[in-house]
Coordinates of C-alpha atoms in Angstrom, one line a residue:
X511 CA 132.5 70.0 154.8
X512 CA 133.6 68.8 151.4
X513 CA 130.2 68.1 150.4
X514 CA 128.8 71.6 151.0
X515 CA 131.9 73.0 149.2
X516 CA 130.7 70.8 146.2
X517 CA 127.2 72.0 146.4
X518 CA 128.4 75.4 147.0
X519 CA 130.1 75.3 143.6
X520 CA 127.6 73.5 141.8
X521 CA 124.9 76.1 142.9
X522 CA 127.1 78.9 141.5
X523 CA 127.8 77.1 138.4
X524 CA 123.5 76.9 138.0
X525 CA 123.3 80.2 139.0
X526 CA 126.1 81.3 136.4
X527 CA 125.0 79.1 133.9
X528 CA 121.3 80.3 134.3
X529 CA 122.4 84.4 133.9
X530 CA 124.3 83.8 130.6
X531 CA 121.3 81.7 129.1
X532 CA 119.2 84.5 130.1
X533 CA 121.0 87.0 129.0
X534 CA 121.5 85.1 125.1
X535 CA 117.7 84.9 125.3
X536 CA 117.1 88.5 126.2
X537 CA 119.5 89.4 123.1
X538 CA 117.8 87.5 120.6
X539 CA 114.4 88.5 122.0
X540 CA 115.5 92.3 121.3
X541 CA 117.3 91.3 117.8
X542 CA 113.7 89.2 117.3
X543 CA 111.4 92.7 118.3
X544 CA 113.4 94.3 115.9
X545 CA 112.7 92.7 113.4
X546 CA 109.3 92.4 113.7
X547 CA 109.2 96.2 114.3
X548 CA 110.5 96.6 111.0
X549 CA 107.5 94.7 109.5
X550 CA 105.2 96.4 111.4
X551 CA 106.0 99.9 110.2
X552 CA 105.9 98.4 106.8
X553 CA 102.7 96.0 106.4
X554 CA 100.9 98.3 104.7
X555 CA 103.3 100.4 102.7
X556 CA 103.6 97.5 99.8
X557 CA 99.9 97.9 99.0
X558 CA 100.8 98.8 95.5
X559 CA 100.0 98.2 92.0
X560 CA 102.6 100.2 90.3
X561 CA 105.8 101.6 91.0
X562 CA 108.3 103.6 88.5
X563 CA 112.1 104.3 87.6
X564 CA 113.1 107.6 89.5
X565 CA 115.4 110.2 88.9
X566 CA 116.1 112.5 91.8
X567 CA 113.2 115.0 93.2
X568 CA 115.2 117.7 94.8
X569 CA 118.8 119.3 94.2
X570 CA 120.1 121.5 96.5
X571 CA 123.5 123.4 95.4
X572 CA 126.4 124.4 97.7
X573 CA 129.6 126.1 97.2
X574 CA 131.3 123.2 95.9
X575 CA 129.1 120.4 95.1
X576 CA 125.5 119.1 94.8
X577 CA 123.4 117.0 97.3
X578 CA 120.5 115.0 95.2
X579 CA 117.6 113.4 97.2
X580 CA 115.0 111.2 95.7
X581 CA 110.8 111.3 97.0
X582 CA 111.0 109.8 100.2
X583 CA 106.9 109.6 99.6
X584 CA 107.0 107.4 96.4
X585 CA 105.6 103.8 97.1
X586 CA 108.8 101.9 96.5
X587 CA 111.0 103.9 99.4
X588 CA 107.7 103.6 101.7
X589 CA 107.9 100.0 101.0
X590 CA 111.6 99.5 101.9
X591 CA 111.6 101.8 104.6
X592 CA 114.7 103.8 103.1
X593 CA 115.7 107.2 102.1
X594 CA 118.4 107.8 98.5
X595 CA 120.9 110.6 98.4
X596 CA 123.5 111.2 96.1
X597 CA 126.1 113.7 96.9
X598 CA 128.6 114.8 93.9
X599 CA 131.9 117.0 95.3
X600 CA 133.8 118.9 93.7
X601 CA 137.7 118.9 93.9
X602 CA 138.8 119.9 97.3
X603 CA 135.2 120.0 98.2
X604 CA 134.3 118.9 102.0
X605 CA 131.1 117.4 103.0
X606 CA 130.9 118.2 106.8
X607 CA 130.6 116.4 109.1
X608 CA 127.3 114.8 110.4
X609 CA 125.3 112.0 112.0
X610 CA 121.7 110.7 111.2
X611 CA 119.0 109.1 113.3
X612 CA 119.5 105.7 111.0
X613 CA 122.2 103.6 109.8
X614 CA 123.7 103.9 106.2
X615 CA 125.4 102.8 103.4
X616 CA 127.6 104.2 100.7
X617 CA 128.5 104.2 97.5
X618 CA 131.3 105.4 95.4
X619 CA 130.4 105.7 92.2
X620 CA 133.4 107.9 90.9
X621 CA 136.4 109.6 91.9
X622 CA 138.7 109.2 95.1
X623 CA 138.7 111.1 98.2
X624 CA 138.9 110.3 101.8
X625 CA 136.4 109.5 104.3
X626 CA 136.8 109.5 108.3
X627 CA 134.0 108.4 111.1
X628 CA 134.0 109.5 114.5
X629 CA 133.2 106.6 116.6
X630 CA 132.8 107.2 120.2
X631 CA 134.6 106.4 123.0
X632 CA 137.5 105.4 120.7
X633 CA 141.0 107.1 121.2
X634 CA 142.3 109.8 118.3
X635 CA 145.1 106.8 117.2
X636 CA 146.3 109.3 114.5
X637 CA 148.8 111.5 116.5
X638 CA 151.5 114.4 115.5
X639 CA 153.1 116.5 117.1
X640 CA 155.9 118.8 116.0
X641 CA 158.1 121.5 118.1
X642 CA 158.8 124.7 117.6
X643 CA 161.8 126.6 117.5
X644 CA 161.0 128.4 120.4
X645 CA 160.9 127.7 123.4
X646 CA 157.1 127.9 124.3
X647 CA 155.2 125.1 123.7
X648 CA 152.1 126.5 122.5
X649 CA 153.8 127.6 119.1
X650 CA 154.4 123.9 117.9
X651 CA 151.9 122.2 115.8
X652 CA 150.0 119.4 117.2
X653 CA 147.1 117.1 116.1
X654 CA 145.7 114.0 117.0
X655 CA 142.5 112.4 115.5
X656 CA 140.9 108.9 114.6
X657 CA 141.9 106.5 111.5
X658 CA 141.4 108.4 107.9
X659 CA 140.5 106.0 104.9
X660 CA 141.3 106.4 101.5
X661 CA 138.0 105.5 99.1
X662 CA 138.1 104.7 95.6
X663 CA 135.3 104.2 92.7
X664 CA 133.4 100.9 94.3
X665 CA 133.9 101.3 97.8
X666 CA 130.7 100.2 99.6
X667 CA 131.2 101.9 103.3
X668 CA 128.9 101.5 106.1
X669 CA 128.1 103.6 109.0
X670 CA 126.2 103.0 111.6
X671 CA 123.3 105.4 113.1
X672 CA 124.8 108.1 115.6
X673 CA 128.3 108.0 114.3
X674 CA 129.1 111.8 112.3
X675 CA 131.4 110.8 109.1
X676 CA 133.1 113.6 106.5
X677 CA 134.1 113.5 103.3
X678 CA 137.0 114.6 101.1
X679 CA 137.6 114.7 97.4
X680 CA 141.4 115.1 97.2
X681 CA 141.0 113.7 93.3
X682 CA 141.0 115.7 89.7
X683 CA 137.3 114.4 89.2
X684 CA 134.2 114.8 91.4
X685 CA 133.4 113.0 94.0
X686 CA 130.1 110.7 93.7
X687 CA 128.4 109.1 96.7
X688 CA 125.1 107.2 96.4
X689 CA 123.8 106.8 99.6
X690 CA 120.8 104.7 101.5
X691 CA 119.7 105.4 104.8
X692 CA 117.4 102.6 106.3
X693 CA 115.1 104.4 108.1
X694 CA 113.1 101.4 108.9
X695 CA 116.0 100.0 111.2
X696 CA 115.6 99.1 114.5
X697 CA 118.0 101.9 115.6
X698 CA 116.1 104.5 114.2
X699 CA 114.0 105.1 117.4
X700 CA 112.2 108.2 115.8
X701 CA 109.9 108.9 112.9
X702 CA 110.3 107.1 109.5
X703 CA 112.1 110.2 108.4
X704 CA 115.9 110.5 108.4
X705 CA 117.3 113.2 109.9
X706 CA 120.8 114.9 109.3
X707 CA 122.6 116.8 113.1
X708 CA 125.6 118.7 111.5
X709 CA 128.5 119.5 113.3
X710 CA 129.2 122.0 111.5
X711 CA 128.0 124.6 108.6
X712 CA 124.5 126.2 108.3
X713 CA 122.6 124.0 106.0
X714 CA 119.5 124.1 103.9
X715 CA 116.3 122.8 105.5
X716 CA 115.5 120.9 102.6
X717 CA 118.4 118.3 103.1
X718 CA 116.1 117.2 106.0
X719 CA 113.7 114.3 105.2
X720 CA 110.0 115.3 103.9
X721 CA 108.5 112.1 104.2
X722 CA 104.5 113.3 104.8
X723 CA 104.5 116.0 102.6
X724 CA 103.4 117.1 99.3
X725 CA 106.5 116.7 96.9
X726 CA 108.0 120.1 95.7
X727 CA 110.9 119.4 93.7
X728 CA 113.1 121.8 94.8
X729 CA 116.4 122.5 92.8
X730 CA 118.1 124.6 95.3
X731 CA 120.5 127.2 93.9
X732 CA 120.7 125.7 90.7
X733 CA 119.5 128.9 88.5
X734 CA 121.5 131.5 90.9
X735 CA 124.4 129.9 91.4
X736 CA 126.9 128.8 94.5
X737 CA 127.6 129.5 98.0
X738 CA 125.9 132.9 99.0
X739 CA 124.0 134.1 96.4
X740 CA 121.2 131.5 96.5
X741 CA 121.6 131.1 100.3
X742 CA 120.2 134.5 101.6
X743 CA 116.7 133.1 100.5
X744 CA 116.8 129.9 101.5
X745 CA 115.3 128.4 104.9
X746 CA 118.5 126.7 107.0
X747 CA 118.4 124.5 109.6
X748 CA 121.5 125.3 110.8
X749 CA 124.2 122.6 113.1
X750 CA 123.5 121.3 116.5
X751 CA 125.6 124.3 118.1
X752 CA 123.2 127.3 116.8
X753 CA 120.4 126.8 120.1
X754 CA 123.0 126.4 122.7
X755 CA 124.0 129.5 124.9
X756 CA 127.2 130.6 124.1
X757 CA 128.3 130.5 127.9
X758 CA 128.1 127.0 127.9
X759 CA 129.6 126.2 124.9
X760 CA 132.4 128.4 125.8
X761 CA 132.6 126.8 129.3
X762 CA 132.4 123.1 127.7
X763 CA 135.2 123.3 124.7
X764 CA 137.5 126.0 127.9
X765 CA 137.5 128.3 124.8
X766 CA 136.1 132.2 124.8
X767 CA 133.0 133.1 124.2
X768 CA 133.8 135.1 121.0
X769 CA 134.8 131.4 119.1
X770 CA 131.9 129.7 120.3
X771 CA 129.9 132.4 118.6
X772 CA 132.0 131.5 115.4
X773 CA 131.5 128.0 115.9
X774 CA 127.2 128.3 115.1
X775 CA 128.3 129.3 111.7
X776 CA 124.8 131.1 111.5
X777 CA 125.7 133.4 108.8
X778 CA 127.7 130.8 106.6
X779 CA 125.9 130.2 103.1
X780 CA 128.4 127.8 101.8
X781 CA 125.8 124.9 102.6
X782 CA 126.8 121.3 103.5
X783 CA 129.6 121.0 100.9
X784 CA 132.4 123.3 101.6
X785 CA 135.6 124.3 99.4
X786 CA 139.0 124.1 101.4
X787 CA 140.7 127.0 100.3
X788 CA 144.3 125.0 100.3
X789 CA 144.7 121.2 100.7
X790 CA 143.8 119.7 103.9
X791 CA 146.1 118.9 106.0
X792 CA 146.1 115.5 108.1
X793 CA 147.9 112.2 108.9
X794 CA 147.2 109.3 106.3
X795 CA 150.1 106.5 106.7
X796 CA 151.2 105.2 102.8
X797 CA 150.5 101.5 102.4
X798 CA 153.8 99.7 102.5
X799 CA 154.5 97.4 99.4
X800 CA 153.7 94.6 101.1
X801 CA 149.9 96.0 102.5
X802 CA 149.8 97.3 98.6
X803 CA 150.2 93.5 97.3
X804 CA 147.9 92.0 99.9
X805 CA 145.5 94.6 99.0
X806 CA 145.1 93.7 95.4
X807 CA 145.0 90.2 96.1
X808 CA 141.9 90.4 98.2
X809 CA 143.7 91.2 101.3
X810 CA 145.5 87.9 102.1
X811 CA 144.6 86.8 105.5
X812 CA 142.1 89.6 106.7
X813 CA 139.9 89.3 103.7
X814 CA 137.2 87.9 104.7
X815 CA 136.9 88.4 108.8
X816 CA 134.9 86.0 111.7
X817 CA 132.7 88.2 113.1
X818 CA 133.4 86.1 116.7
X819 CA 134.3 89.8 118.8
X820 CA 138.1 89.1 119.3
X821 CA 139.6 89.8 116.1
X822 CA 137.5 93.1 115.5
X823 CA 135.5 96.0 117.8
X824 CA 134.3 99.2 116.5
X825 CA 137.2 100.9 117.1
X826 CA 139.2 99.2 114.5
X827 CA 136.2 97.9 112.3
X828 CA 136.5 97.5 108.7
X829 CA 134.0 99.9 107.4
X830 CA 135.2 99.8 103.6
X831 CA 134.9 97.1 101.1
X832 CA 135.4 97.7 97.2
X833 CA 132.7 95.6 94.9
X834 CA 134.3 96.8 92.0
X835 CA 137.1 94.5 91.9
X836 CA 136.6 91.7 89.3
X837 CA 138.7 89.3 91.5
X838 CA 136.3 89.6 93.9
X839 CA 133.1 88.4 91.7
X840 CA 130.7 85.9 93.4
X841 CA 129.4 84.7 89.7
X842 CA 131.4 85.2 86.5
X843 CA 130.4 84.4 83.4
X844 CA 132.6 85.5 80.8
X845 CA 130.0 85.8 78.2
X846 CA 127.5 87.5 80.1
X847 CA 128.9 89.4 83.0
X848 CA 129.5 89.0 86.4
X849 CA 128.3 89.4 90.2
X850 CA 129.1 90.5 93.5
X851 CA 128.4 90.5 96.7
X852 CA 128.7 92.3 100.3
X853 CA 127.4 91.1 103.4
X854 CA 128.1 90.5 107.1
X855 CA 130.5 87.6 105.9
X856 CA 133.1 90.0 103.8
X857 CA 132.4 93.4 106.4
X858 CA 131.5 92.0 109.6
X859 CA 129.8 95.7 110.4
X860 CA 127.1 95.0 108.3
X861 CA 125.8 92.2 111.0
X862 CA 124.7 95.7 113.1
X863 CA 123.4 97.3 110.8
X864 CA 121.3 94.9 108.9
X865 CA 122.3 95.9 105.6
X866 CA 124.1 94.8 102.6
X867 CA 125.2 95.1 98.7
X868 CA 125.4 93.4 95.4
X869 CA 127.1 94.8 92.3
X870 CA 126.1 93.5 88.6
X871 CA 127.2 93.8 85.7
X872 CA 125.7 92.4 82.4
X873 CA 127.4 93.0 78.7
X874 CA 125.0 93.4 76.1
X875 CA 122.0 92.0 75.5
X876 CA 122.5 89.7 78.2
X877 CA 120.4 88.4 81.2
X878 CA 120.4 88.0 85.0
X879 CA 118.2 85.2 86.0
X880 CA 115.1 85.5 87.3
X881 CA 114.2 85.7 90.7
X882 CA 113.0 86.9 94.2
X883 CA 114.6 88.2 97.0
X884 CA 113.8 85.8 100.0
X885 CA 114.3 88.2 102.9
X886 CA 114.6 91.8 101.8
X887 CA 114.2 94.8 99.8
X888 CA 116.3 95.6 96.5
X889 CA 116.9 98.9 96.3
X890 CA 118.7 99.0 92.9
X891 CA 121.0 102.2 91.7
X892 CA 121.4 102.2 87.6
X893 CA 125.6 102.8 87.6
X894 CA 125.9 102.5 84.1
X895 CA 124.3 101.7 80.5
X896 CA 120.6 100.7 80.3
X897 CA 118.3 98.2 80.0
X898 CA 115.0 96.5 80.5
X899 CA 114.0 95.4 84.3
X900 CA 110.1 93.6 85.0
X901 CA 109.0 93.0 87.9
X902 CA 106.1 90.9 89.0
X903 CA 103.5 90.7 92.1
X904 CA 101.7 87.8 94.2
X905 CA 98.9 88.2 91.7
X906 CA 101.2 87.4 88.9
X907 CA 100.7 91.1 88.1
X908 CA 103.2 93.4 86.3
X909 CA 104.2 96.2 88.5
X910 CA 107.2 97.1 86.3
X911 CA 108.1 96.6 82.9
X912 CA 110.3 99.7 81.5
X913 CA 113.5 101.1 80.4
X914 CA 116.1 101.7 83.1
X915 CA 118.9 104.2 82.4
X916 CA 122.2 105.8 84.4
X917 CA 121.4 107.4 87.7
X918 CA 117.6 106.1 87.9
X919 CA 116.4 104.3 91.2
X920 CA 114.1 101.3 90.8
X921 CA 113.1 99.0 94.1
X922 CA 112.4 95.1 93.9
X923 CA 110.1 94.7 97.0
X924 CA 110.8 91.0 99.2
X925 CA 109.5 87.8 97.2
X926 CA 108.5 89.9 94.5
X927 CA 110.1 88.2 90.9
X928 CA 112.5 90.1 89.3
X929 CA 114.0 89.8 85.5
X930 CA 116.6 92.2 84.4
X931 CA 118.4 92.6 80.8
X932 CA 121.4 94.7 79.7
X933 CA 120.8 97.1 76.8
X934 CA 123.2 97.4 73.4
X935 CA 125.8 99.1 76.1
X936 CA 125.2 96.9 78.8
X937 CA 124.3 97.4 82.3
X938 CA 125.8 97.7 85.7
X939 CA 123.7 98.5 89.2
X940 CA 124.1 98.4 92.6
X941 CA 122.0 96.8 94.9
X942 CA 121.0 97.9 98.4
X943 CA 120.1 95.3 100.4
X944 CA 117.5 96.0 103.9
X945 CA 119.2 92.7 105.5
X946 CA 123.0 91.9 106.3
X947 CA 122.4 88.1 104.5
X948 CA 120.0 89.2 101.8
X949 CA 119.8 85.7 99.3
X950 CA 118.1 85.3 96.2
X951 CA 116.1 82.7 95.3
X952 CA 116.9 81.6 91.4
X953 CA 114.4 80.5 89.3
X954 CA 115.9 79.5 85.8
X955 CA 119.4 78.0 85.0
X956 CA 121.4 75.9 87.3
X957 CA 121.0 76.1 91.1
X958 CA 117.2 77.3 90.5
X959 CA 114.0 76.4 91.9
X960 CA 112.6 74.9 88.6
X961 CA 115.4 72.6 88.2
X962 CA 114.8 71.2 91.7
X963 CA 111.4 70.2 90.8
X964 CA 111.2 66.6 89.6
X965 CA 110.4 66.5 85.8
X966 CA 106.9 65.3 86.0
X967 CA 105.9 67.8 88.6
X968 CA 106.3 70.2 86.5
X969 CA 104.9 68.9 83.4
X970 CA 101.8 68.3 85.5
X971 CA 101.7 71.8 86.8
X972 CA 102.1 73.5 83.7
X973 CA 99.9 71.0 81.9
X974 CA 103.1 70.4 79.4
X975 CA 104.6 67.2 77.8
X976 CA 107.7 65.2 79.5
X977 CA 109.9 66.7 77.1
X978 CA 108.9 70.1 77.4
X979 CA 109.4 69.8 81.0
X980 CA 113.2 68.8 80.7
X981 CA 113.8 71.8 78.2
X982 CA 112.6 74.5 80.7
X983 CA 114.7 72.8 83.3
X984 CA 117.9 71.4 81.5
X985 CA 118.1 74.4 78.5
X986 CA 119.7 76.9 80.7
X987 CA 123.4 75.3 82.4
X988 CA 124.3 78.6 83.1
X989 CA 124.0 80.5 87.0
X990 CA 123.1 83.2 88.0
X991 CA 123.8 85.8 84.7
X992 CA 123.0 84.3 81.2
X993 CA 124.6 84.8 77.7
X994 CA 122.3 86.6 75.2
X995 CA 120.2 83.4 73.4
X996 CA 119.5 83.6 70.0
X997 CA 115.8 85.4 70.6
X998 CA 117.6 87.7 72.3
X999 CA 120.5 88.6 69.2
X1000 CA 117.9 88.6 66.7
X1001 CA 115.5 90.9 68.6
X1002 CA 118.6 93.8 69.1
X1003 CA 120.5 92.8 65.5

């Protein structure tokens, strides 16, 4: 009897064992299909011999902001797989809210606000409730929504596809949000366009994606002016209660039909960026001294997370990081500037959506090294200054060489070699990254390729003297970011 017990358990033990090896196989089978679907969509969309710094292609005005999208057909967002928007809000300006069909991530390039995502199936943890003075208790006010986040200049905030998000510039200064939406990601399961489903509002068709067809470069309201006077001739695409019978909207919310007639907003011109007529009203909790001191000191503790499930679900996930902060720098070089990162090491999130960031900044005249992206796409936002960026193919061709300035988009396809250099006012980017690990691969300076080829390798290969060979690999002690060299001063001097 004892002995069929033991069997008995070791059989279910097999069995068990056998269901969660499956199951770790099936999820890395899917994680592996998705990334090969990625490439698929892409094989041929880097087929280029040229690509260009661009500015945005259309503007589309609403009542109290601007919503800026670059060509989603240009060569370098085909290649990536990735849609650029910038939105810039105006004080007490509202960006409704909405959800796309892929997974983004944000910028803030200036000003403050607030930001809020809707995650589902998690509970409205903000609550407030207050009682009136009489005695019925529909008079009181009550309210009761998810967590609220304050954003400042250098928040990177990511959000994955499906989940609606708003916006809210509470600040004297507008609001700036530079966004990319990877359209190639495996949870996009439609087209290669991205798609905007607002909850609210009536907004312009143009904010859709036009990837396809001819560019038009439409500046939308820009001559006429804001809100309704441009938006009586303009095509809208209105939010994702406009098609729904009114009797079941009414019957689904328990409210009359009369307010779910309101609620299609079909004759509201304001378009997706809304002013709020007197501040908005909701909770926010003050950080306590001691959060405020953890804070600036990198967050103490919690600052950088182990993405291991316990500590953090999606209902409390960190979805903001600031790259701004200079004690945060991955590479400093006080003479030449300094760099940082965000990946699925510092904001966990980023492991589902595949995505991540790097900030630089380069004082004058000075250099990041040259190098390649090993395993993905660098789609890279000018912040500030200007300066010189090439870029350089498997044919050892030039596919850029230019002048980059403020608010220009230029993308560094995979394993493509990159050089950049800060003009007489320096330079500062952001870097969009199409994996949630992206790494570089260095090529001069410490911790670079050349220097880990022996000495007479490379005098071999580039049919130079021993000597020679040392200076290429030993001249350079810096990482990563360089100090202006002499050339360099007497070239800008």
């Amino acid at each position: 009897m004892a002995s069929s017990a033991s069997l008995l358990s070791l059989a279910l033990c097999s069995l068990l064992l056998f269901q969660v090896c499956s199951a770790q196989f099936e999820t890395g089978r899917v994680w592996g299909s998705s990334r090969s679907q990625r490439k698929s969509q892409q094989q041929n969309e880097c087929q280029f011999r040229r690509i260009n710094a661009q500015e945005p292609d259309r503007r589309i005005t609403s009542e109290a902001g601007i919503t800026e999208i670059w060509d989603e057909n240009d060569d370098q967002f085909r290649c990536a797989g990735v849609a650029a928007i910038r939105h810039t809000i105006e004080q007490r300006g509202l960006l409704l809210p909405a959800y796309s069909n892929a997974p983004k991530l944000i910028y803030v390039d200036q000003g403050r606000g607030y930001h809020s995502a809707a995650i589902p199936g998690c509970p409205e943890t903000y609550q407030f409730e207050q009682e009136s003075e009489s005695r019925d208790p529909r008079q009181g006010s009550r309210d009761q929504h998810q967590k609220i986040r304050k954003i400042r200049q250098g928040d990177i905030i990511a959000i994955p596809a499906g989940v609606a998000d708003w916006f809210y510039n509470d600040g004297q200064s507008p609001l700036v949000l530079v966004q990319i939406m990877d359209t190639s990601n495996f949870a996009n399961q439609l087209d290669q366009n991205f798609r905007k489903f607002f909850l609210a509002g009536n907004p312009q068709r143009e904010i859709q994606g036009q990837r396809g067809q001819p560019s038009r470069h439409l500046y939308r309201g820009s001559e006429k002016g804001r809100g309704g006077g441009a938006g009586g001739q303009e095509q809208r695409s209105g939010n994702i209660f406009q098609a729904f019978d009114e009797q079941f909207l009414a019957e689904a919310f328990n409210i009359d039909t009369d307010l779910a007639r309101r609620i299609k907003n079909e004759n509201d011109n304001r378009g997706i960026i809304v002013r709020v007529e007197e501040q908005l009203e909701f909770l926010s909790p003050e950080f306590s001294e001691e959060e405020r001191r953890q804070s600036s000191q990198g967050g103490g503790r919690t600052g950088r997370w182990s993405a291991n499930g316990i500590e953090e679900t999606f209902c409390t996930a960190k979805l903001r990081h600031n790259i701004n902060d200079p004690s945060r720098a991955d590479i400093f070089n006080p003479r030449a500037g300094r760099l940082t990162t965000v990946n699925s090491f510092n904001l966990p999130i980023l492991r589902y959506i595949q995505l991540s960031a790097q900030k630089g900044f380069l004082y004058r005249n000075a250099i990041m090294t040259p190098h390649w992206n090993m395993n993905a796409h660098s789609i890279n936002y000018i912040t500030r200054g200007s300066g010189q960026i090439q870029i350089v193919n498997e044919n050892g061709e030039s596919v850029f060489d230019g002048q980059v300035q403020e608010g220009q988009i230029i993308t560094a396809p995979q394993n493509f070699a990159v050089i950049k250099r800060a003009g007489s006012d320096g330079l500062e980017w952001i870097s969009f990254k199409t994996n949630d690990n992206a790494k570089i691969n260095q090529i001069a300076g410490r911790a670079s390729t050349i220097r880990a080829i022996p000495q007479d390798v490379l005098a071999n290969a580039f049919a130079i003297s021993r000597e020679e060979a040392q200076r290429i690999k030993f001249n350079r002690r810096e990482i990563g970011i360089f100090s202006p060299g002499t050339r360099s001063r007497g070239r800008r001097d």
